[in-house]
Amino acid sequence: MPVSAATETKLREAMARLLAGEPLHTDGALTKENLAREAKVSHATVHRAEEILAEWDAKVARPVLRTPGEVQRDETIAELRKRLREATARATELRGKVDALATVTANLYYENLELKKKTTAQGQRRIDALPASGPWLE
């Protein structure tokens, strides 16, 4: 059962708006479902309009399922995810370096304690601080 002339006109006008990127009743995605919504007819009615569907398929070779706004949003999300991965990797790297430095510091602390014990046990004078001048500074 073909569609009426009035329905065909609605569908053609809706198709023109969608293809021009100026939808009135949908998000603008180039889908047959949006064609029906834009024309304010049922989905079944669109599928009965075989001539309109043939034109639609010719003009919309590959259906675009996302609007330009959705594409921009998805690109932004992808970029933010990439930056988050990079920041997480950098934080993991820095955390490893901090752990290594903590280990070295702890080892030096205990070695220093052992040296202090040896020097006091041998009756030698402890060095509290190095002089501000000397051959080691030259």
mmCIF file of N, CA and C in Angstrom:
data_model
loop_
_atom_site.group_PDB
_atom_site.id
_atom_site.type_symbol
_atom_site.label_atom_id
_atom_site.label_comp_id
_atom_site.label_asym_id
_atom_site.label_seq_id
_atom_site.Cartn_x
_atom_site.Cartn_y
_atom_site.Cartn_z
ATOM 1 N N MET A 1 0.852 -1.183 0.000
ATOM 2 C CA MET A 1 0.000 0.000 0.000
ATOM 3 C C MET A 1 0.893 1.240 0.000
ATOM 4 N N PRO A 2 0.897 2.023 -1.063
ATOM 5 C CA PRO A 2 1.740 3.219 -1.138
ATOM 6 C C PRO A 2 1.214 4.314 -0.208
ATOM 7 N N VAL A 3 2.050 5.317 0.004
ATOM 8 C CA VAL A 3 1.678 6.425 0.885
ATOM 9 C C VAL A 3 0.942 7.498 0.099
ATOM 10 N N SER A 4 0.223 8.339 0.826
ATOM 11 C CA SER A 4 -0.522 9.419 0.170
ATOM 12 C C SER A 4 0.437 10.505 -0.301
ATOM 13 N N ALA A 5 -0.073 11.393 -1.154
ATOM 14 C CA ALA A 5 0.725 12.501 -1.670
ATOM 15 C C ALA A 5 1.141 13.437 -0.532
ATOM 16 N N ALA A 6 0.254 13.644 0.416
ATOM 17 C CA ALA A 6 0.558 14.526 1.546
ATOM 18 C C ALA A 6 1.696 13.929 2.390
ATOM 19 N N THR A 7 1.645 12.603 2.618
ATOM 20 C CA THR A 7 2.696 11.930 3.395
ATOM 21 C C THR A 7 4.014 11.961 2.636
ATOM 22 N N GLU A 8 3.934 11.762 1.322
ATOM 23 C CA GLU A 8 5.143 11.810 0.496
ATOM 24 C C GLU A 8 5.787 13.193 0.582
ATOM 25 N N THR A 9 4.971 14.236 0.566
ATOM 26 C CA THR A 9 5.477 15.608 0.680
ATOM 27 C C THR A 9 6.153 15.820 2.033
ATOM 28 N N LYS A 10 5.512 15.328 3.111
ATOM 29 C CA LYS A 10 6.098 15.441 4.457
ATOM 30 C C LYS A 10 7.464 14.757 4.506
ATOM 31 N N LEU A 11 7.529 13.568 3.909
ATOM 32 C CA LEU A 11 8.779 12.807 3.926
ATOM 33 C C LEU A 11 9.875 13.511 3.130
ATOM 34 N N ARG A 12 9.517 14.063 1.972
ATOM 35 C CA ARG A 12 10.512 14.766 1.159
ATOM 36 C C ARG A 12 11.032 16.017 1.878
ATOM 37 N N GLU A 13 10.118 16.740 2.510
ATOM 38 C CA GLU A 13 10.537 17.937 3.255
ATOM 39 C C GLU A 13 11.419 17.552 4.443
ATOM 40 N N ALA A 14 11.043 16.486 5.121
ATOM 41 C CA ALA A 14 11.838 16.009 6.262
ATOM 42 C C ALA A 14 13.224 15.571 5.790
ATOM 43 N N MET A 15 13.276 14.859 4.653
ATOM 44 C CA MET A 15 14.550 14.412 4.110
ATOM 45 C C MET A 15 15.424 15.618 3.760
ATOM 46 N N ALA A 16 14.836 16.615 3.164
ATOM 47 C CA ALA A 16 15.592 17.817 2.787
ATOM 48 C C ALA A 16 16.164 18.506 4.034
ATOM 49 N N ARG A 17 15.376 18.608 5.092
ATOM 50 C CA ARG A 17 15.858 19.236 6.329
ATOM 51 C C ARG A 17 17.003 18.429 6.946
ATOM 52 N N LEU A 18 16.833 17.112 6.992
ATOM 53 C CA LEU A 18 17.879 16.272 7.581
ATOM 54 C C LEU A 18 19.171 16.343 6.776
ATOM 55 N N LEU A 19 19.051 16.273 5.455
ATOM 56 C CA LEU A 19 20.244 16.316 4.609
ATOM 57 C C LEU A 19 20.929 17.683 4.657
ATOM 58 N N ALA A 20 20.157 18.722 4.894
ATOM 59 C CA ALA A 20 20.724 20.075 5.000
ATOM 60 C C ALA A 20 21.276 20.350 6.398
ATOM 61 N N GLY A 21 21.024 19.420 7.323
ATOM 62 C CA GLY A 21 21.504 19.613 8.691
ATOM 63 C C GLY A 21 20.683 20.603 9.478
ATOM 64 N N GLU A 22 19.399 20.731 9.112
ATOM 65 C CA GLU A 22 18.511 21.680 9.781
ATOM 66 C C GLU A 22 17.256 20.987 10.287
ATOM 67 N N PRO A 23 17.398 19.976 11.140
ATOM 68 C CA PRO A 23 16.216 19.256 11.622
ATOM 69 C C PRO A 23 15.378 20.116 12.572
ATOM 70 N N LEU A 24 14.092 19.835 12.582
ATOM 71 C CA LEU A 24 13.187 20.546 13.488
ATOM 72 C C LEU A 24 12.741 19.677 14.652
ATOM 73 N N HIS A 25 12.686 18.350 14.438
ATOM 74 C CA HIS A 25 12.083 17.460 15.440
ATOM 75 C C HIS A 25 13.006 16.322 15.886
ATOM 76 N N THR A 26 14.236 16.292 15.425
ATOM 77 C CA THR A 26 15.150 15.196 15.773
ATOM 78 C C THR A 26 16.527 15.743 16.104
ATOM 79 N N ASP A 27 17.431 14.822 16.416
ATOM 80 C CA ASP A 27 18.805 15.222 16.722
ATOM 81 C C ASP A 27 19.646 15.430 15.464
ATOM 82 N N GLY A 28 19.099 15.125 14.293
ATOM 83 C CA GLY A 28 19.791 15.374 13.041
ATOM 84 C C GLY A 28 20.549 14.194 12.475
ATOM 85 N N ALA A 29 20.584 13.068 13.212
ATOM 86 C CA ALA A 29 21.279 11.890 12.693
ATOM 87 C C ALA A 29 20.547 11.404 11.440
ATOM 88 N N LEU A 30 21.321 10.977 10.450
ATOM 89 C CA LEU A 30 20.742 10.551 9.176
ATOM 90 C C LEU A 30 20.337 9.080 9.238
ATOM 91 N N THR A 31 19.212 8.846 9.909
ATOM 92 C CA THR A 31 18.666 7.496 10.020
ATOM 93 C C THR A 31 17.228 7.501 9.517
ATOM 94 N N LYS A 32 16.757 6.340 9.130
ATOM 95 C CA LYS A 32 15.367 6.232 8.668
ATOM 96 C C LYS A 32 14.407 6.515 9.813
ATOM 97 N N GLU A 33 14.794 6.141 10.999
ATOM 98 C CA GLU A 33 13.957 6.431 12.164
ATOM 99 C C GLU A 33 13.804 7.939 12.344
ATOM 100 N N ASN A 34 14.889 8.679 12.183
ATOM 101 C CA ASN A 34 14.804 10.135 12.279
ATOM 102 C C ASN A 34 14.016 10.730 11.121
ATOM 103 N N LEU A 35 14.098 10.109 9.965
ATOM 104 C CA LEU A 35 13.291 10.568 8.831
ATOM 105 C C LEU A 35 11.810 10.487 9.195
ATOM 106 N N ALA A 36 11.413 9.379 9.802
ATOM 107 C CA ALA A 36 10.010 9.217 10.233
ATOM 108 C C ALA A 36 9.649 10.261 11.284
ATOM 109 N N ARG A 37 10.508 10.439 12.268
ATOM 110 C CA ARG A 37 10.227 11.412 13.331
ATOM 111 C C ARG A 37 10.166 12.829 12.780
ATOM 112 N N GLU A 38 11.093 13.143 11.893
ATOM 113 C CA GLU A 38 11.141 14.494 11.324
ATOM 114 C C GLU A 38 9.880 14.780 10.511
ATOM 115 N N ALA A 39 9.375 13.775 9.806
ATOM 116 C CA ALA A 39 8.155 13.943 9.005
ATOM 117 C C ALA A 39 6.896 13.771 9.852
ATOM 118 N N LYS A 40 7.077 13.343 11.104
ATOM 119 C CA LYS A 40 5.958 13.078 12.019
ATOM 120 C C LYS A 40 5.010 12.024 11.449
ATOM 121 N N VAL A 41 5.639 10.928 10.966
ATOM 122 C CA VAL A 41 4.871 9.771 10.494
ATOM 123 C C VAL A 41 5.458 8.536 11.179
ATOM 124 N N SER A 42 4.753 7.422 11.073
ATOM 125 C CA SER A 42 5.244 6.206 11.719
ATOM 126 C C SER A 42 6.412 5.616 10.934
ATOM 127 N N HIS A 43 7.169 4.773 11.621
ATOM 128 C CA HIS A 43 8.305 4.102 10.991
ATOM 129 C C HIS A 43 7.804 3.187 9.870
ATOM 130 N N ALA A 44 6.666 2.566 10.092
ATOM 131 C CA ALA A 44 6.087 1.681 9.076
ATOM 132 C C ALA A 44 5.709 2.471 7.823
ATOM 133 N N THR A 45 5.232 3.697 8.005
ATOM 134 C CA THR A 45 4.856 4.528 6.867
ATOM 135 C C THR A 45 6.073 4.833 6.001
ATOM 136 N N VAL A 46 7.206 5.097 6.645
ATOM 137 C CA VAL A 46 8.437 5.366 5.894
ATOM 138 C C VAL A 46 8.776 4.157 5.022
ATOM 139 N N HIS A 47 8.630 2.969 5.567
ATOM 140 C CA HIS A 47 8.992 1.769 4.811
ATOM 141 C C HIS A 47 7.991 1.430 3.694
ATOM 142 N N ARG A 48 6.830 2.027 3.748
ATOM 143 C CA ARG A 48 5.880 1.858 2.631
ATOM 144 C C ARG A 48 6.182 2.826 1.499
ATOM 145 N N ALA A 49 6.907 3.891 1.790
ATOM 146 C CA ALA A 49 7.249 4.896 0.775
ATOM 147 C C ALA A 49 8.529 4.449 0.074
ATOM 148 N N GLU A 50 8.397 3.473 -0.816
ATOM 149 C CA GLU A 50 9.563 2.845 -1.451
ATOM 150 C C GLU A 50 10.379 3.833 -2.288
ATOM 151 N N GLU A 51 9.695 4.722 -3.004
ATOM 152 C CA GLU A 51 10.411 5.700 -3.840
ATOM 153 C C GLU A 51 11.250 6.640 -2.970
ATOM 154 N N ILE A 52 10.682 7.091 -1.868
ATOM 155 C CA ILE A 52 11.404 7.977 -0.934
ATOM 156 C C ILE A 52 12.599 7.229 -0.338
ATOM 157 N N LEU A 53 12.392 5.964 0.054
ATOM 158 C CA LEU A 53 13.483 5.175 0.625
ATOM 159 C C LEU A 53 14.618 4.976 -0.376
ATOM 160 N N ALA A 54 14.280 4.785 -1.639
ATOM 161 C CA ALA A 54 15.310 4.632 -2.668
ATOM 162 C C ALA A 54 16.125 5.924 -2.785
ATOM 163 N N GLU A 55 15.450 7.057 -2.757
ATOM 164 C CA GLU A 55 16.153 8.347 -2.795
ATOM 165 C C GLU A 55 17.036 8.515 -1.554
ATOM 166 N N TRP A 56 16.472 8.157 -0.415
ATOM 167 C CA TRP A 56 17.205 8.254 0.854
ATOM 168 C C TRP A 56 18.492 7.428 0.793
ATOM 169 N N ASP A 57 18.346 6.177 0.354
ATOM 170 C CA ASP A 57 19.510 5.284 0.269
ATOM 171 C C ASP A 57 20.551 5.802 -0.724
ATOM 172 N N ALA A 58 20.093 6.446 -1.784
ATOM 173 C CA ALA A 58 21.032 6.997 -2.767
ATOM 174 C C ALA A 58 21.781 8.200 -2.190
ATOM 175 N N LYS A 59 21.092 9.010 -1.407
ATOM 176 C CA LYS A 59 21.705 10.220 -0.867
ATOM 177 C C LYS A 59 22.502 9.956 0.407
ATOM 178 N N VAL A 60 22.094 8.951 1.150
ATOM 179 C CA VAL A 60 22.780 8.608 2.393
ATOM 180 C C VAL A 60 23.419 7.244 2.175
ATOM 181 N N ALA A 61 24.590 7.272 1.538
ATOM 182 C CA ALA A 61 25.265 6.018 1.191
ATOM 183 C C ALA A 61 25.590 5.204 2.427
ATOM 184 N N ARG A 62 26.073 5.859 3.435
ATOM 185 C CA ARG A 62 26.390 5.175 4.684
ATOM 186 C C ARG A 62 25.725 5.972 5.784
ATOM 187 N N PRO A 63 24.800 5.369 6.503
ATOM 188 C CA PRO A 63 24.100 6.137 7.532
ATOM 189 C C PRO A 63 25.062 6.671 8.597
ATOM 190 N N VAL A 64 24.885 7.912 8.947
ATOM 191 C CA VAL A 64 25.656 8.531 10.012
ATOM 192 C C VAL A 64 24.817 8.400 11.270
ATOM 193 N N LEU A 65 25.354 7.719 12.247
ATOM 194 C CA LEU A 65 24.575 7.447 13.443
ATOM 195 C C LEU A 65 24.802 8.480 14.542
ATOM 196 N N ARG A 66 25.714 9.410 14.308
ATOM 197 C CA ARG A 66 25.980 10.414 15.327
ATOM 198 C C ARG A 66 25.904 11.807 14.712
ATOM 199 N N THR A 67 25.409 12.729 15.493
ATOM 200 C CA THR A 67 25.340 14.120 15.053
ATOM 201 C C THR A 67 26.726 14.740 15.200
ATOM 202 N N PRO A 68 26.941 15.897 14.576
ATOM 203 C CA PRO A 68 28.232 16.567 14.745
ATOM 204 C C PRO A 68 28.554 16.852 16.221
ATOM 205 N N GLY A 69 27.545 17.190 16.993
ATOM 206 C CA GLY A 69 27.758 17.421 18.429
ATOM 207 C C GLY A 69 28.199 16.155 19.144
ATOM 208 N N GLU A 70 27.601 15.036 18.766
ATOM 209 C CA GLU A 70 27.985 13.761 19.371
ATOM 210 C C GLU A 70 29.403 13.374 18.956
ATOM 211 N N VAL A 71 29.757 13.644 17.715
ATOM 212 C CA VAL A 71 31.115 13.355 17.248
ATOM 213 C C VAL A 71 32.122 14.180 18.038
ATOM 214 N N GLN A 72 31.844 15.468 18.223
ATOM 215 C CA GLN A 72 32.720 16.347 18.991
ATOM 216 C C GLN A 72 32.836 15.869 20.431
ATOM 217 N N ARG A 73 31.714 15.492 21.018
ATOM 218 C CA ARG A 73 31.722 14.982 22.392
ATOM 219 C C ARG A 73 32.588 13.732 22.493
ATOM 220 N N ASP A 74 32.415 12.803 21.548
ATOM 221 C CA ASP A 74 33.183 11.560 21.573
ATOM 222 C C ASP A 74 34.672 11.816 21.371
ATOM 223 N N GLU A 75 35.016 12.773 20.516
ATOM 224 C CA GLU A 75 36.423 13.120 20.324
ATOM 225 C C GLU A 75 37.011 13.732 21.587
ATOM 226 N N THR A 76 36.233 14.567 22.257
ATOM 227 C CA THR A 76 36.682 15.171 23.509
ATOM 228 C C THR A 76 36.897 14.095 24.567
ATOM 229 N N ILE A 77 35.963 13.164 24.659
ATOM 230 C CA ILE A 77 36.093 12.071 25.620
ATOM 231 C C ILE A 77 37.334 11.238 25.314
ATOM 232 N N ALA A 78 37.560 10.939 24.044
ATOM 233 C CA ALA A 78 38.740 10.147 23.660
ATOM 234 C C ALA A 78 40.024 10.887 24.037
ATOM 235 N N GLU A 79 40.077 12.190 23.791
ATOM 236 C CA GLU A 79 41.259 12.984 24.132
ATOM 237 C C GLU A 79 41.473 13.006 25.645
ATOM 238 N N LEU A 80 40.396 13.189 26.396
ATOM 239 C CA LEU A 80 40.522 13.215 27.856
ATOM 240 C C LEU A 80 40.965 11.857 28.397
ATOM 241 N N ARG A 81 40.464 10.778 27.806
ATOM 242 C CA ARG A 81 40.895 9.439 28.232
ATOM 243 C C ARG A 81 42.379 9.234 27.947
ATOM 244 N N LYS A 82 42.836 9.717 26.793
ATOM 245 C CA LYS A 82 44.253 9.609 26.438
ATOM 246 C C LYS A 82 45.100 10.370 27.449
ATOM 247 N N ARG A 83 44.690 11.594 27.774
ATOM 248 C CA ARG A 83 45.429 12.403 28.741
ATOM 249 C C ARG A 83 45.423 11.755 30.122
ATOM 250 N N LEU A 84 44.310 11.135 30.487
ATOM 251 C CA LEU A 84 44.230 10.443 31.779
ATOM 252 C C LEU A 84 45.182 9.254 31.809
ATOM 253 N N ARG A 85 45.239 8.478 30.708
ATOM 254 C CA ARG A 85 46.176 7.352 30.644
ATOM 255 C C ARG A 85 47.615 7.835 30.789
ATOM 256 N N GLU A 86 47.943 8.926 30.091
ATOM 257 C CA GLU A 86 49.301 9.475 30.169
ATOM 258 C C GLU A 86 49.611 9.965 31.583
ATOM 259 N N ALA A 87 48.671 10.643 32.214
ATOM 260 C CA ALA A 87 48.890 11.147 33.577
ATOM 261 C C ALA A 87 49.022 9.988 34.557
ATOM 262 N N THR A 88 48.235 8.949 34.378
ATOM 263 C CA THR A 88 48.322 7.778 35.251
ATOM 264 C C THR A 88 49.671 7.088 35.083
ATOM 265 N N ALA A 89 50.129 6.965 33.848
ATOM 266 C CA ALA A 89 51.440 6.352 33.601
ATOM 267 C C ALA A 89 52.543 7.191 34.246
ATOM 268 N N ARG A 90 52.460 8.499 34.111
ATOM 269 C CA ARG A 90 53.463 9.386 34.712
ATOM 270 C C ARG A 90 53.426 9.277 36.235
ATOM 271 N N ALA A 91 52.244 9.233 36.827
ATOM 272 C CA ALA A 91 52.122 9.101 38.283
ATOM 273 C C ALA A 91 52.706 7.771 38.754
ATOM 274 N N THR A 92 52.480 6.716 38.000
ATOM 275 C CA THR A 92 53.032 5.406 38.348
ATOM 276 C C THR A 92 54.556 5.448 38.291
ATOM 277 N N GLU A 93 55.093 6.085 37.259
ATOM 278 C CA GLU A 93 56.547 6.223 37.122
ATOM 279 C C GLU A 93 57.124 7.005 38.303
ATOM 280 N N LEU A 94 56.494 8.119 38.651
ATOM 281 C CA LEU A 94 56.981 8.941 39.755
ATOM 282 C C LEU A 94 56.848 8.217 41.093
ATOM 283 N N ARG A 95 55.774 7.462 41.254
ATOM 284 C CA ARG A 95 55.588 6.694 42.482
ATOM 285 C C ARG A 95 56.724 5.678 42.640
ATOM 286 N N GLY A 96 57.131 5.056 41.543
ATOM 287 C CA GLY A 96 58.252 4.121 41.578
ATOM 288 C C GLY A 96 59.545 4.807 41.982
ATOM 289 N N LYS A 97 59.765 6.006 41.462
ATOM 290 C CA LYS A 97 60.971 6.756 41.813
ATOM 291 C C LYS A 97 60.960 7.163 43.284
ATOM 292 N N VAL A 98 59.802 7.571 43.788
ATOM 293 C CA VAL A 98 59.701 7.951 45.200
ATOM 294 C C VAL A 98 59.972 6.732 46.084
ATOM 295 N N ASP A 99 59.429 5.579 45.718
ATOM 296 C CA ASP A 99 59.681 4.357 46.481
ATOM 297 C C ASP A 99 61.170 4.018 46.485
ATOM 298 N N ALA A 100 61.821 4.152 45.325
ATOM 299 C CA ALA A 100 63.256 3.875 45.238
ATOM 300 C C ALA A 100 64.046 4.849 46.109
ATOM 301 N N LEU A 101 63.686 6.128 46.069
ATOM 302 C CA LEU A 101 64.375 7.120 46.899
ATOM 303 C C LEU A 101 64.149 6.857 48.385
ATOM 304 N N ALA A 102 62.968 6.430 48.756
ATOM 305 C CA ALA A 102 62.695 6.107 50.162
ATOM 306 C C ALA A 102 63.553 4.933 50.611
ATOM 307 N N THR A 103 63.727 3.947 49.745
ATOM 308 C CA THR A 103 64.562 2.795 50.073
ATOM 309 C C THR A 103 66.016 3.218 50.246
ATOM 310 N N VAL A 104 66.527 4.033 49.332
ATOM 311 C CA VAL A 104 67.909 4.514 49.425
ATOM 312 C C VAL A 104 68.092 5.344 50.687
ATOM 313 N N THR A 105 67.147 6.204 50.989
ATOM 314 C CA THR A 105 67.227 7.049 52.181
ATOM 315 C C THR A 105 67.243 6.196 53.445
ATOM 316 N N ALA A 106 66.382 5.188 53.496
ATOM 317 C CA ALA A 106 66.352 4.302 54.659
ATOM 318 C C ALA A 106 67.684 3.565 54.812
ATOM 319 N N ASN A 107 68.242 3.083 53.714
ATOM 320 C CA ASN A 107 69.538 2.397 53.771
ATOM 321 C C ASN A 107 70.633 3.335 54.267
ATOM 322 N N LEU A 108 70.653 4.557 53.740
ATOM 323 C CA LEU A 108 71.648 5.525 54.179
ATOM 324 C C LEU A 108 71.491 5.857 55.661
ATOM 325 N N TYR A 109 70.267 5.968 56.123
ATOM 326 C CA TYR A 109 70.000 6.259 57.530
ATOM 327 C C TYR A 109 70.578 5.155 58.411
ATOM 328 N N TYR A 110 70.308 3.901 58.070
ATOM 329 C CA TYR A 110 70.806 2.794 58.879
ATOM 330 C C TYR A 110 72.322 2.645 58.773
ATOM 331 N N GLU A 111 72.882 2.901 57.604
ATOM 332 C CA GLU A 111 74.340 2.891 57.471
ATOM 333 C C GLU A 111 74.953 3.993 58.332
ATOM 334 N N ASN A 112 74.324 5.148 58.364
ATOM 335 C CA ASN A 112 74.799 6.267 59.181
ATOM 336 C C ASN A 112 74.755 5.900 60.666
ATOM 337 N N LEU A 113 73.696 5.239 61.094
ATOM 338 C CA LEU A 113 73.603 4.808 62.494
ATOM 339 C C LEU A 113 74.730 3.836 62.839
ATOM 340 N N GLU A 114 74.986 2.904 61.936
ATOM 341 C CA GLU A 114 76.054 1.937 62.162
ATOM 342 C C GLU A 114 77.412 2.619 62.244
ATOM 343 N N LEU A 115 77.657 3.581 61.381
ATOM 344 C CA LEU A 115 78.923 4.319 61.434
ATOM 345 C C LEU A 115 79.063 5.099 62.738
ATOM 346 N N LYS A 116 77.988 5.685 63.207
ATOM 347 C CA LYS A 116 78.019 6.422 64.471
ATOM 348 C C LYS A 116 78.330 5.483 65.622
ATOM 349 N N LYS A 117 77.741 4.293 65.591
ATOM 350 C CA LYS A 117 78.003 3.311 66.645
ATOM 351 C C LYS A 117 79.472 2.902 66.636
ATOM 352 N N LYS A 118 80.034 2.668 65.457
ATOM 353 C CA LYS A 118 81.430 2.253 65.346
ATOM 354 C C LYS A 118 82.373 3.345 65.854
ATOM 355 N N THR A 119 82.108 4.595 65.482
ATOM 356 C CA THR A 119 83.017 5.673 65.876
ATOM 357 C C THR A 119 82.931 5.938 67.365
ATOM 358 N N THR A 120 81.756 5.859 67.958
ATOM 359 C CA THR A 120 81.648 6.081 69.406
ATOM 360 C C THR A 120 82.208 4.884 70.162
ATOM 361 N N ALA A 121 82.094 3.681 69.623
ATOM 362 C CA ALA A 121 82.638 2.491 70.281
ATOM 363 C C ALA A 121 84.160 2.512 70.251
ATOM 364 N N GLN A 122 84.736 3.095 69.249
ATOM 365 C CA GLN A 122 86.194 3.160 69.125
ATOM 366 C C GLN A 122 86.762 4.366 69.866
ATOM 367 N N GLY A 123 85.904 5.152 70.468
ATOM 368 C CA GLY A 123 86.348 6.306 71.221
ATOM 369 C C GLY A 123 86.733 7.476 70.355
ATOM 370 N N GLN A 124 86.396 7.443 69.120
ATOM 371 C CA GLN A 124 86.738 8.551 68.233
ATOM 372 C C GLN A 124 85.696 9.652 68.347
ATOM 373 N N ARG A 125 86.155 10.818 68.047
ATOM 374 C CA ARG A 125 85.254 11.966 68.094
ATOM 375 C C ARG A 125 84.274 11.930 66.924
ATOM 376 N N ARG A 126 82.992 12.184 67.195
ATOM 377 C CA ARG A 126 81.982 12.248 66.137
ATOM 378 C C ARG A 126 82.074 13.584 65.426
ATOM 379 N N ILE A 127 81.833 13.546 64.144
ATOM 380 C CA ILE A 127 81.788 14.786 63.375
ATOM 381 C C ILE A 127 80.322 15.181 63.258
ATOM 382 N N ASP A 128 79.973 16.325 63.809
ATOM 383 C CA ASP A 128 78.589 16.781 63.753
ATOM 384 C C ASP A 128 78.283 17.490 62.452
ATOM 385 N N ALA A 129 79.233 18.297 61.966
ATOM 386 C CA ALA A 129 79.012 19.024 60.729
ATOM 387 C C ALA A 129 80.356 19.268 60.070
ATOM 388 N N LEU A 130 80.339 19.344 58.778
ATOM 389 C CA LEU A 130 81.557 19.650 58.049
ATOM 390 C C LEU A 130 81.812 21.146 58.115
ATOM 391 N N PRO A 131 83.085 21.551 58.152
ATOM 392 C CA PRO A 131 83.393 22.986 58.136
ATOM 393 C C PRO A 131 82.897 23.628 56.840
ATOM 394 N N ALA A 132 82.647 24.898 56.898
ATOM 395 C CA ALA A 132 82.115 25.627 55.752
ATOM 396 C C ALA A 132 83.145 25.846 54.664
ATOM 397 N N SER A 133 84.415 25.647 54.958
ATOM 398 C CA SER A 133 85.450 25.809 53.940
ATOM 399 C C SER A 133 86.405 24.621 54.019
ATOM 400 N N GLY A 134 87.070 24.368 52.910
ATOM 401 C CA GLY A 134 88.015 23.266 52.901
ATOM 402 C C GLY A 134 88.322 22.873 51.475
ATOM 403 N N PRO A 135 89.277 21.973 51.286
ATOM 404 C CA PRO A 135 89.689 21.580 49.953
ATOM 405 C C PRO A 135 88.606 20.830 49.197
ATOM 406 N N TRP A 136 87.669 20.222 49.862
ATOM 407 C CA TRP A 136 86.597 19.491 49.188
ATOM 408 C C TRP A 136 85.608 20.406 48.484
ATOM 409 N N LEU A 137 85.618 21.673 48.808
ATOM 410 C CA LEU A 137 84.696 22.628 48.173
ATOM 411 C C LEU A 137 85.305 23.268 46.932
ATOM 412 N N GLU A 138 86.572 23.078 46.680
ATOM 413 C CA GLU A 138 87.237 23.740 45.554
ATOM 414 C C GLU A 138 87.046 23.011 44.274
#
